[in-house]
Amino acid sequence: MSTKIILDCDPGIDDALAIAFAHGHPDIELVGITTVAGNVGLAKTTANALAVCEFIGAGQTPVTSGCAGPLLRPALDARHVHGDSGLGGATLPPAAASAAPGHAIDYIIDTVSAARGEITLVATGPLTNIALAARREPRLADWVQRFVIMGGSAGRG
């Protein structure tokens, strides 16, 4: 039985690899991808997620755009690490597909609610989408099978 995940991310080099790994792993079912601003702005993280999905043959995976900035501080990015595109030196063709309609917060709540206890929420970017989803629907924490995060740092990443 495979592990169903929603990957909440800010692609970025590291998250592009996470998407490829999740899609290619035989024990993971990538139910959806939600994007958040982080390594670069939201438009680029969403475009990167779509381009990576198409490049690796995961174009059927829904990608839903989320929050464009943090809740409590001005936006920062990691262009010094991930480059202006967010994908370092990699150049992928733009995806033919567009992001799914709606907001990542609603996608997370609706998808997890419809499959209570079955979906692991994996967050590899800023936790803004997750925070607002949990604020809007406090039962979310009880509905997920697991919640896995890639932690941050108090200094440099």
GROMACS .gro file of C-alpha atoms in nm:
model
  157
    1MET     CA    1   0.000   0.000   0.000
    2SER     CA    2   0.144   0.333  -0.101
    3THR     CA    3   0.170   0.645   0.112
    4LYS     CA    4  -0.049   0.924  -0.022
    5ILE     CA    5   0.113   1.265   0.011
    6ILE     CA    6   0.044   1.628  -0.060
    7LEU     CA    7   0.375   1.806  -0.110
    8ASP     CA    8   0.360   2.171   0.002
    9CYS     CA    9   0.673   2.332  -0.138
   10ASP     CA   10   0.859   2.630  -0.285
   11PRO     CA   11   1.051   2.487  -0.583
   12GLY     CA   12   1.371   2.562  -0.564
   13ILE     CA   13   1.634   2.311  -0.654
   14ASP     CA   14   1.570   2.098  -0.346
   15ASP     CA   15   1.195   2.087  -0.394
   16ALA     CA   16   1.231   2.007  -0.765
   17LEU     CA   17   1.422   1.698  -0.652
   18ALA     CA   18   1.157   1.623  -0.389
   19ILE     CA   19   0.886   1.633  -0.657
   20ALA     CA   20   1.088   1.398  -0.879
   21PHE     CA   21   1.157   1.161  -0.588
   22ALA     CA   22   0.795   1.153  -0.474
   23HIS     CA   23   0.668   1.091  -0.826
   24GLY     CA   24   0.922   0.819  -0.896
   25HIS     CA   25   0.907   0.632  -0.566
   26PRO     CA   26   0.698   0.316  -0.595
   27ASP     CA   27   0.563   0.348  -0.240
   28ILE     CA   28   0.445   0.711  -0.272
   29GLU     CA   29   0.131   0.838  -0.439
   30LEU     CA   30   0.176   1.209  -0.507
   31VAL     CA   31  -0.185   1.324  -0.463
   32GLY     CA   32  -0.107   1.690  -0.522
   33ILE     CA   33   0.144   1.970  -0.497
   34THR     CA   34   0.077   2.305  -0.334
   35THR     CA   35   0.313   2.596  -0.378
   36VAL     CA   36   0.418   2.880  -0.153
   37ALA     CA   37   0.658   3.171  -0.196
   38GLY     CA   38   0.997   3.102  -0.045
   39ASN     CA   39   1.308   3.023  -0.247
   40VAL     CA   40   1.164   3.259  -0.511
   41GLY     CA   41   0.828   3.431  -0.552
   42LEU     CA   42   0.500   3.245  -0.583
   43ALA     CA   43   0.465   3.284  -0.960
   44LYS     CA   44   0.805   3.121  -1.009
   45THR     CA   45   0.759   2.845  -0.751
   46THR     CA   46   0.430   2.751  -0.916
   47ALA     CA   47   0.578   2.768  -1.267
   48ASN     CA   48   0.872   2.557  -1.148
   49ALA     CA   49   0.644   2.293  -0.995
   50LEU     CA   50   0.444   2.271  -1.317
   51ALA     CA   51   0.758   2.255  -1.534
   52VAL     CA   52   0.919   1.986  -1.319
   53CYS     CA   53   0.598   1.780  -1.319
   54GLU     CA   54   0.574   1.797  -1.696
   55PHE     CA   55   0.945   1.720  -1.741
   56ILE     CA   56   0.930   1.404  -1.526
   57GLY     CA   57   0.599   1.280  -1.663
   58ALA     CA   58   0.386   1.384  -1.366
   59GLY     CA   59   0.179   1.635  -1.558
   60GLN     CA   60  -0.144   1.481  -1.427
   61THR     CA   61  -0.052   1.577  -1.068
   62PRO     CA   62  -0.253   1.883  -0.963
   63VAL     CA   63  -0.042   2.186  -0.872
   64THR     CA   64  -0.229   2.450  -0.671
   65SER     CA   65  -0.084   2.791  -0.594
   66GLY     CA   66  -0.091   2.923  -0.239
   67CYS     CA   67   0.044   3.208  -0.029
   68ALA     CA   68   0.258   3.479  -0.185
   69GLY     CA   69   0.430   3.585   0.136
   70PRO     CA   70   0.485   3.511   0.503
   71LEU     CA   71   0.237   3.599   0.775
   72LEU     CA   72   0.454   3.793   1.018
   73ARG     CA   73   0.756   3.936   0.838
   74PRO     CA   74   0.854   4.079   0.503
   75ALA     CA   75   0.919   3.828   0.228
   76LEU     CA   76   1.273   3.695   0.186
   77ASP     CA   77   1.400   3.464  -0.084
   78ALA     CA   78   1.700   3.246  -0.156
   79ARG     CA   79   1.795   3.369  -0.503
   80HIS     CA   80   2.157   3.376  -0.387
   81VAL     CA   81   2.135   2.995  -0.361
   82HIS     CA   82   1.866   2.897  -0.613
   83GLY     CA   83   1.921   3.166  -0.878
   84ASP     CA   84   1.665   3.404  -1.022
   85SER     CA   85   1.454   3.120  -1.163
   86GLY     CA   86   1.471   2.914  -0.846
   87LEU     CA   87   1.615   2.618  -1.036
   88GLY     CA   88   1.980   2.721  -1.033
   89GLY     CA   89   2.138   2.656  -1.369
   90ALA     CA   90   1.865   2.419  -1.488
   91THR     CA   91   1.647   2.536  -1.773
   92LEU     CA   92   1.320   2.356  -1.825
   93PRO     CA   93   1.066   2.437  -2.093
   94PRO     CA   94   0.761   2.617  -1.959
   95ALA     CA   95   0.479   2.379  -1.877
   96ALA     CA   96   0.183   2.358  -2.110
   97ALA     CA   97  -0.048   2.307  -1.810
   98SER     CA   98  -0.165   2.576  -1.573
   99ALA     CA   99  -0.207   2.563  -1.201
  100ALA     CA  100  -0.530   2.408  -1.077
  101PRO     CA  101  -0.800   2.660  -0.992
  102GLY     CA  102  -0.843   2.771  -0.634
  103HIS     CA  103  -0.605   2.827  -0.347
  104ALA     CA  104  -0.364   2.580  -0.188
  105ILE     CA  105  -0.528   2.624   0.152
  106ASP     CA  106  -0.863   2.506   0.018
  107TYR     CA  107  -0.699   2.223  -0.176
  108ILE     CA  108  -0.524   2.098   0.138
  109ILE     CA  109  -0.837   2.115   0.353
  110ASP     CA  110  -1.069   1.964   0.093
  111THR     CA  111  -0.834   1.684  -0.010
  112VAL     CA  112  -0.739   1.580   0.343
  113SER     CA  113  -1.101   1.604   0.459
  114ALA     CA  114  -1.215   1.374   0.178
  115ALA     CA  115  -0.954   1.110   0.272
  116ARG     CA  116  -0.926   1.142   0.651
  117GLY     CA  117  -0.639   0.945   0.797
  118GLU     CA  118  -0.498   0.857   0.454
  119ILE     CA  119  -0.284   1.154   0.351
  120THR     CA  120   0.057   1.257   0.479
  121LEU     CA  121   0.118   1.628   0.449
  122VAL     CA  122   0.482   1.694   0.357
  123ALA     CA  123   0.603   2.054   0.383
  124THR     CA  124   0.944   2.141   0.241
  125GLY     CA  125   0.897   2.517   0.214
  126PRO     CA  126   0.769   2.795   0.437
  127LEU     CA  127   0.471   2.678   0.642
  128THR     CA  128   0.237   2.962   0.547
  129ASN     CA  129  -0.013   2.747   0.355
  130ILE     CA  130  -0.017   2.493   0.637
  131ALA     CA  131  -0.062   2.757   0.907
  132LEU     CA  132  -0.355   2.919   0.730
  133ALA     CA  133  -0.515   2.583   0.648
  134ALA     CA  134  -0.491   2.480   1.015
  135ARG     CA  135  -0.628   2.818   1.123
  136ARG     CA  136  -0.923   2.787   0.884
  137GLU     CA  137  -0.987   2.420   0.968
  138PRO     CA  138  -0.852   2.328   1.315
  139ARG     CA  139  -0.953   1.961   1.266
  140LEU     CA  140  -0.694   1.931   0.988
  141ALA     CA  141  -0.431   1.811   1.236
  142ASP     CA  142  -0.659   1.520   1.332
  143TRP     CA  143  -0.741   1.437   0.970
  144VAL     CA  144  -0.387   1.392   0.833
  145GLN     CA  145  -0.216   1.057   0.867
  146ARG     CA  146   0.115   1.232   0.939
  147PHE     CA  147   0.269   1.572   0.904
  148VAL     CA  148   0.632   1.582   0.793
  149ILE     CA  149   0.835   1.901   0.762
  150MET     CA  150   1.180   1.994   0.643
  151GLY     CA  151   1.286   2.217   0.931
  152GLY     CA  152   1.454   2.551   0.904
  153SER     CA  153   1.742   2.708   1.087
  154ALA     CA  154   1.810   2.993   1.322
  155GLY     CA  155   2.087   3.121   1.097
  156ARG     CA  156   2.181   3.018   0.748
  157GLY     CA  157   1.976   2.740   0.589
   0.00000   0.00000   0.00000
